[in-house]
Coordinates of C-alpha atoms in Angstrom, one line a residue:
M293 CA 141.0 11.8 10.9
A294 CA 139.5 12.8 14.2
Q295 CA 140.5 10.9 17.5
A296 CA 137.3 9.5 19.3
P297 CA 136.9 11.3 22.3
L298 CA 138.4 9.2 25.6
R299 CA 135.9 7.8 27.6
V300 CA 136.0 9.0 31.3
G301 CA 134.5 6.7 34.4
L302 CA 134.1 8.9 37.2
L303 CA 134.2 8.1 41.0
G304 CA 131.7 9.9 43.0
Y305 CA 129.1 12.5 42.5
G306 CA 129.9 14.8 45.8
V307 CA 131.1 18.3 46.0
A308 CA 134.3 17.5 44.3
G309 CA 132.6 15.1 41.3
R310 CA 129.5 17.1 40.5
V311 CA 131.1 20.9 40.7
F312 CA 134.2 20.4 39.8
H313 CA 135.4 17.0 37.6
A314 CA 132.1 16.0 35.5
P315 CA 131.3 19.5 33.9
L316 CA 134.9 20.5 33.2
I317 CA 135.5 16.8 31.6
A318 CA 132.1 17.6 29.9
A319 CA 133.3 20.9 28.5
T320 CA 136.9 19.1 27.1
P321 CA 137.0 18.5 23.7
G322 CA 138.5 15.0 23.4
L323 CA 136.5 14.0 26.6
R324 CA 133.6 12.2 27.2
L325 CA 131.6 11.7 30.7
D326 CA 130.6 8.2 30.2
V327 CA 130.2 6.2 33.2
V328 CA 129.4 7.9 36.8
V329 CA 130.1 5.9 39.9
T330 CA 127.5 6.6 42.9
R331 CA 124.9 5.2 44.6
D332 CA 123.2 7.8 46.4
P333 CA 119.6 8.2 44.7
Q334 CA 119.7 11.7 45.0
R335 CA 123.1 12.1 43.3
R336 CA 121.9 9.5 40.5
D337 CA 118.8 12.2 39.9
Q338 CA 121.5 14.6 39.5
V339 CA 123.8 12.9 37.4
R340 CA 120.7 11.7 34.9
R341 CA 119.8 15.7 35.1
E342 CA 122.7 16.9 34.3
H343 CA 124.4 14.8 32.1
P344 CA 122.1 12.2 30.5
A345 CA 124.6 10.5 28.6
A346 CA 126.2 8.8 30.8
R347 CA 125.9 5.7 32.7
L348 CA 125.2 5.1 36.4
V349 CA 126.9 2.2 37.9
D350 CA 126.8 1.7 41.9
T351 CA 130.4 0.5 42.5
A352 CA 133.7 0.9 41.0
D353 CA 133.9 -2.9 40.9
E354 CA 131.7 -2.7 38.0
V355 CA 134.2 -0.3 36.1
W356 CA 137.2 -2.8 37.2
R357 CA 134.9 -5.5 35.4
S358 CA 135.2 -3.9 32.3
P359 CA 138.3 -1.7 32.0
D360 CA 138.0 -1.7 28.1
A361 CA 135.0 0.2 28.3
L362 CA 137.0 3.6 29.4
D363 CA 140.2 5.2 28.5
L364 CA 140.6 7.3 32.1
V365 CA 139.0 7.0 35.8
V366 CA 139.1 10.1 37.9
V367 CA 138.8 9.5 41.5
A368 CA 136.8 12.0 43.3
T369 CA 135.8 10.4 46.3
P370 CA 136.3 11.0 49.9
N371 CA 140.1 11.3 50.7
R372 CA 140.3 7.7 52.6
Q373 CA 139.5 6.3 49.1
H374 CA 142.0 7.9 47.1
V375 CA 144.9 5.5 47.2
P376 CA 142.3 2.5 47.2
M377 CA 140.3 3.3 44.3
A378 CA 143.7 4.6 42.3
R379 CA 145.3 1.3 43.1
A380 CA 142.4 -0.7 41.7
A381 CA 142.1 2.1 38.1
M382 CA 146.1 0.9 37.9
A383 CA 145.5 -2.7 38.4
A384 CA 143.2 -2.4 35.3
G385 CA 145.8 -0.5 33.5
L386 CA 144.0 2.9 33.2
P387 CA 145.3 6.3 33.4
V388 CA 144.1 7.7 36.3
V389 CA 143.4 11.5 38.0
V390 CA 143.0 11.7 41.8
D391 CA 141.4 14.7 43.3
K392 CA 143.6 16.3 45.8
P393 CA 145.0 15.4 48.3
L394 CA 146.9 12.9 46.5
A395 CA 147.0 10.5 49.6
P396 CA 146.3 10.5 53.5
T397 CA 149.9 9.6 54.3
A398 CA 153.0 10.3 52.3
A399 CA 153.9 6.9 52.7
E400 CA 150.7 6.2 50.9
G401 CA 151.5 8.4 48.9
R402 CA 154.8 7.5 47.7
A403 CA 153.6 3.6 47.4
L404 CA 151.0 4.7 44.7
V405 CA 153.5 6.9 42.5
D406 CA 156.0 4.2 42.7
E407 CA 153.3 1.8 41.7
A408 CA 152.3 4.1 39.0
T409 CA 156.0 4.1 37.4
R410 CA 156.1 0.6 37.9
R411 CA 153.2 -0.4 35.9
G412 CA 153.9 2.3 33.7
V413 CA 150.2 4.4 34.0
A414 CA 150.3 7.7 33.8
L415 CA 148.9 9.5 37.3
T416 CA 148.1 13.3 37.8
V417 CA 146.5 14.6 40.6
F418 CA 143.8 17.2 40.4
Q419 CA 145.8 20.5 41.7
N420 CA 143.4 23.0 40.1
R421 CA 144.2 26.2 42.0
R422 CA 147.1 26.3 39.5
W423 CA 145.0 27.7 37.3
D424 CA 143.4 30.3 39.5
G425 CA 143.3 34.0 37.9
D426 CA 145.3 35.4 40.8
F427 CA 147.8 32.9 41.1
L428 CA 148.8 32.7 36.9
T429 CA 148.4 36.9 37.5
A430 CA 151.3 36.4 40.3
R431 CA 153.1 33.8 38.5
R432 CA 153.0 36.3 35.7
L433 CA 154.7 39.3 37.8
I434 CA 156.8 37.6 39.2
D435 CA 158.7 35.9 36.2
A436 CA 158.6 39.6 34.6
G437 CA 160.6 41.1 37.5
E438 CA 157.9 43.2 38.0
L439 CA 158.2 42.9 42.2
G440 CA 161.8 42.3 42.0
R441 CA 163.5 39.8 44.8
V442 CA 160.2 38.3 46.3
H443 CA 161.2 37.8 50.2
R444 CA 157.3 37.2 51.5
F445 CA 154.6 35.4 50.2
E446 CA 151.3 35.5 52.0
S447 CA 148.5 33.3 51.0
R448 CA 144.8 32.8 52.4
F449 CA 141.7 30.6 51.9
E450 CA 139.7 31.8 54.8
R451 CA 136.0 31.5 55.0
W452 CA 133.1 32.4 57.5
R453 CA 131.7 29.0 58.6
P454 CA 131.4 28.9 61.9
A455 CA 128.7 25.9 62.2
I456 CA 130.1 22.6 61.2
K457 CA 128.3 20.7 58.8
P458 CA 127.7 16.9 58.8
G459 CA 130.0 14.6 56.3
W460 CA 133.7 12.7 56.2
R461 CA 135.4 16.3 55.9
E462 CA 134.2 17.1 59.5
S463 CA 135.4 13.8 60.4
G464 CA 138.3 13.1 62.8
A465 CA 138.5 9.3 62.3
P466 CA 142.1 8.2 61.4
G467 CA 142.4 7.7 57.5
E468 CA 139.8 10.3 56.5
A469 CA 142.3 12.9 56.0
G470 CA 139.8 15.8 57.1
G471 CA 140.5 19.1 58.3
A472 CA 141.9 22.4 56.7
L473 CA 145.1 21.2 56.1
W474 CA 144.1 18.3 54.0
D475 CA 141.3 20.3 52.2
L476 CA 142.3 24.0 51.5
G477 CA 145.8 23.6 52.7
A478 CA 146.7 21.1 49.9
H479 CA 146.4 24.4 47.4
L480 CA 148.1 26.6 49.7
V481 CA 151.3 24.3 50.0
D482 CA 151.0 23.7 46.6
Q483 CA 151.0 27.1 45.1
A484 CA 153.8 28.1 47.3
V485 CA 156.1 25.4 46.0
Q486 CA 154.9 26.1 42.6
L487 CA 156.3 29.9 42.9
F488 CA 159.0 29.6 45.0
G489 CA 160.5 26.2 44.8
P490 CA 162.0 23.7 47.6
V491 CA 161.5 23.9 51.7
L492 CA 164.1 23.7 53.7
S493 CA 161.5 24.1 57.0
V494 CA 157.7 24.0 58.0
Y495 CA 156.6 26.0 61.0
A496 CA 152.7 25.6 61.9
E497 CA 149.9 26.4 64.0
V498 CA 146.7 24.1 63.8
D499 CA 143.7 24.5 66.3
R500 CA 140.0 23.5 66.4
R501 CA 138.1 26.7 67.1
R502 CA 134.2 25.8 66.8
P503 CA 132.4 23.8 69.6
G504 CA 132.7 20.2 69.2
A505 CA 135.1 20.1 66.3
E506 CA 136.9 17.0 65.4
I507 CA 138.9 18.0 63.1
D508 CA 141.2 21.5 62.5
D509 CA 139.5 24.5 61.3
D510 CA 142.1 27.2 61.7
A511 CA 145.6 27.1 60.8
F512 CA 148.8 29.2 60.0
V513 CA 151.8 27.5 58.5
A514 CA 155.5 29.4 57.7
L515 CA 157.6 27.7 55.0
I516 CA 161.2 28.7 54.6
H517 CA 162.2 27.3 50.7
A518 CA 165.9 27.1 49.8
A519 CA 165.6 30.4 47.9
G520 CA 165.2 32.4 50.4
V521 CA 161.8 33.3 50.3
R522 CA 159.2 32.9 53.5
S523 CA 155.6 31.5 52.4
H524 CA 153.2 32.7 54.9
L525 CA 150.0 30.6 54.8
W526 CA 146.3 31.1 56.3
L527 CA 143.5 28.8 55.9
S528 CA 140.1 29.2 58.5
A529 CA 136.5 28.6 58.4
V530 CA 136.4 31.0 61.3
T531 CA 137.7 34.1 59.7
A532 CA 134.5 36.9 60.1
Q533 CA 136.4 39.3 58.5
L534 CA 138.7 38.2 55.4
G535 CA 142.3 39.2 54.7
P536 CA 144.0 39.4 51.5
R537 CA 143.6 36.6 49.2
L538 CA 147.2 37.2 47.6
R539 CA 150.1 39.8 49.2
I540 CA 153.5 39.1 47.8
L541 CA 156.4 41.5 49.0
G542 CA 159.4 41.9 47.1
D543 CA 162.6 44.5 47.1
R544 CA 160.9 46.7 44.1
A545 CA 157.2 46.3 44.8
A546 CA 154.3 44.4 46.1
Y547 CA 151.1 42.7 44.9
T548 CA 148.0 42.2 46.9
T549 CA 144.8 41.2 45.6
Y550 CA 141.4 40.5 47.4
G551 CA 138.9 37.4 47.3
L552 CA 138.6 33.8 45.8
D553 CA 138.7 33.0 42.3
V554 CA 135.6 33.0 40.7
Q555 CA 135.7 29.9 39.0
E556 CA 134.5 27.3 41.5
A557 CA 131.1 29.9 42.0
A558 CA 130.4 29.9 38.4
L559 CA 131.0 26.0 38.1
R560 CA 128.1 25.7 41.7
E561 CA 125.9 28.0 39.2
G562 CA 126.0 25.9 36.0
T563 CA 128.3 28.2 34.2
R564 CA 130.7 26.3 32.2
P565 CA 134.1 27.2 30.3
G566 CA 133.6 28.7 27.2
A567 CA 130.7 30.7 28.4
P568 CA 131.3 34.8 28.0
G569 CA 133.6 36.2 30.5
W570 CA 134.2 32.8 31.9
G571 CA 137.1 33.0 34.8
E572 CA 137.2 37.2 34.5
V573 CA 136.7 39.2 37.1
A574 CA 136.0 42.9 37.2
P575 CA 138.3 45.7 36.9
E576 CA 137.0 47.0 40.5
R577 CA 138.7 43.8 41.8
Y578 CA 141.7 43.8 40.3
G579 CA 144.7 43.0 42.3
Q580 CA 147.2 46.4 43.2
L581 CA 150.9 46.6 41.9
G582 CA 153.4 48.9 43.7
A583 CA 154.5 50.7 46.8
D584 CA 151.8 52.9 49.1
G585 CA 151.5 55.9 47.4
D586 CA 152.3 54.9 44.0
L587 CA 149.5 51.6 43.3
R588 CA 148.3 50.8 39.5
A589 CA 145.7 48.0 39.4
V590 CA 146.8 45.1 37.1
A591 CA 144.4 43.2 35.5
T592 CA 143.6 39.8 36.7
E593 CA 144.3 37.1 34.0
P594 CA 141.0 35.1 33.4
G595 CA 141.0 31.5 35.1
R596 CA 141.4 28.1 33.4
Y597 CA 140.4 25.5 35.3
Q598 CA 139.9 23.9 31.5
D599 CA 143.4 23.8 30.8
F600 CA 143.8 20.9 33.4
Y601 CA 141.3 18.5 31.7
Q602 CA 142.4 19.8 28.3
Q603 CA 146.3 19.1 29.2
V604 CA 144.7 15.4 30.4
A605 CA 143.4 14.5 27.3
T606 CA 146.5 15.8 25.1
A607 CA 148.7 13.8 27.6
L608 CA 146.5 10.8 26.6
H609 CA 146.2 11.2 23.2
N610 CA 149.9 12.7 22.4
G611 CA 151.9 11.5 25.3
T612 CA 152.7 14.9 26.5
P613 CA 153.3 15.3 30.2
M614 CA 150.3 15.3 32.3
P615 CA 149.3 18.8 34.0
V616 CA 150.3 17.8 37.4
D617 CA 153.3 15.6 38.0
P618 CA 152.7 13.3 41.2
E619 CA 155.6 13.9 42.8
D620 CA 154.6 17.5 43.2
A621 CA 151.6 16.0 44.9
L622 CA 153.6 13.8 46.9
T623 CA 155.7 17.0 48.0
T624 CA 152.2 18.6 49.1
V625 CA 151.5 15.5 51.4
E626 CA 154.8 15.4 52.8
L627 CA 154.5 19.0 53.7
I628 CA 151.2 18.7 55.4
E629 CA 152.4 15.6 57.2
L630 CA 155.2 17.7 58.4
A631 CA 152.8 20.8 59.4
H632 CA 151.0 18.7 61.7
R633 CA 154.5 17.3 63.3
S634 CA 155.2 20.7 63.6
A635 CA 152.3 22.1 65.3
T636 CA 152.3 19.2 67.6
Q637 CA 155.9 19.8 68.9
G638 CA 155.6 23.2 68.6
A639 CA 158.7 23.5 67.2
V640 CA 160.1 24.3 63.4
V641 CA 160.7 21.0 61.4
H642 CA 163.3 20.8 59.2
V643 CA 162.6 19.0 55.8
P644 CA 164.6 15.9 55.3
P645 CA 166.1 14.9 52.2
T646 CA 163.8 12.9 49.9
P647 CA 165.1 10.3 47.7
R648 CA 163.5 10.1 44.3
N649 CA 163.3 7.2 42.3

């Protein structure tokens, strides 16, 4: 007998909710976008057009009053609301997906993960860039030994956006967790740790380049992993000429690729998983494997953002693990905090041993 779809409540319909979460939830068998929380008139109109079957409510309090009406809550609010909204969902007994970053501080993130464990409520974090096509390809090549022993991992999320846009992401107010490190850095750090494991030390340079900027818009982070790999991570809104998206150097070969994953642009244009060519890049954009003078193009794995919510649905139906362990997301928050400390001190910061429950 077929299982009924899990009813999903989405908190927030800004960029995260509208571009990523809502369409991916709607495209996932076993999930149903049941309610969207937003009071903004323009966004309410967008929900009616894009997801006409979803109910609209003004506040999350209306969700908490009827927790039995839902099976999952997705927190796609501004960063400052991630922790209180996730806590409220857990208090209502509802599993939670939190958009990255998990929390604006490591202390709040630790308390949230501990509370999920204490309550026995499933918690996961939307680290969708684990399903970027270039990252999937890099992981496959590394696992297959194509690069030999990797000694340096270079990763960039660079953009040319010299104008400051209105909104909380550009706000320097305490608790907002705005800025490049909390935004793009949450992806770059997570990917590096996923590939190469625990980090021993962090060095960072963090700057405000645009006139009037309240938050960091240009940063470099260097991680030394216990495995011996050095990760060099760049993130910027002021890069007029973009560097390679990934360059991974090993003692046998290197792998270099340019350009961002295509899934975000496709979602913004209204394309959904399952469409012909979803997540695929053209052959002329394939990365290069080898050494100079002996290079070959390697087909990029199709990106698979849809796998995140499919794994969420399977976990809730069958009790299998959620797609992202919240302890991983907490590690990312801890490393971002250390990167900010390093930039402030102008020094390498060593990662203290972190006890895990």
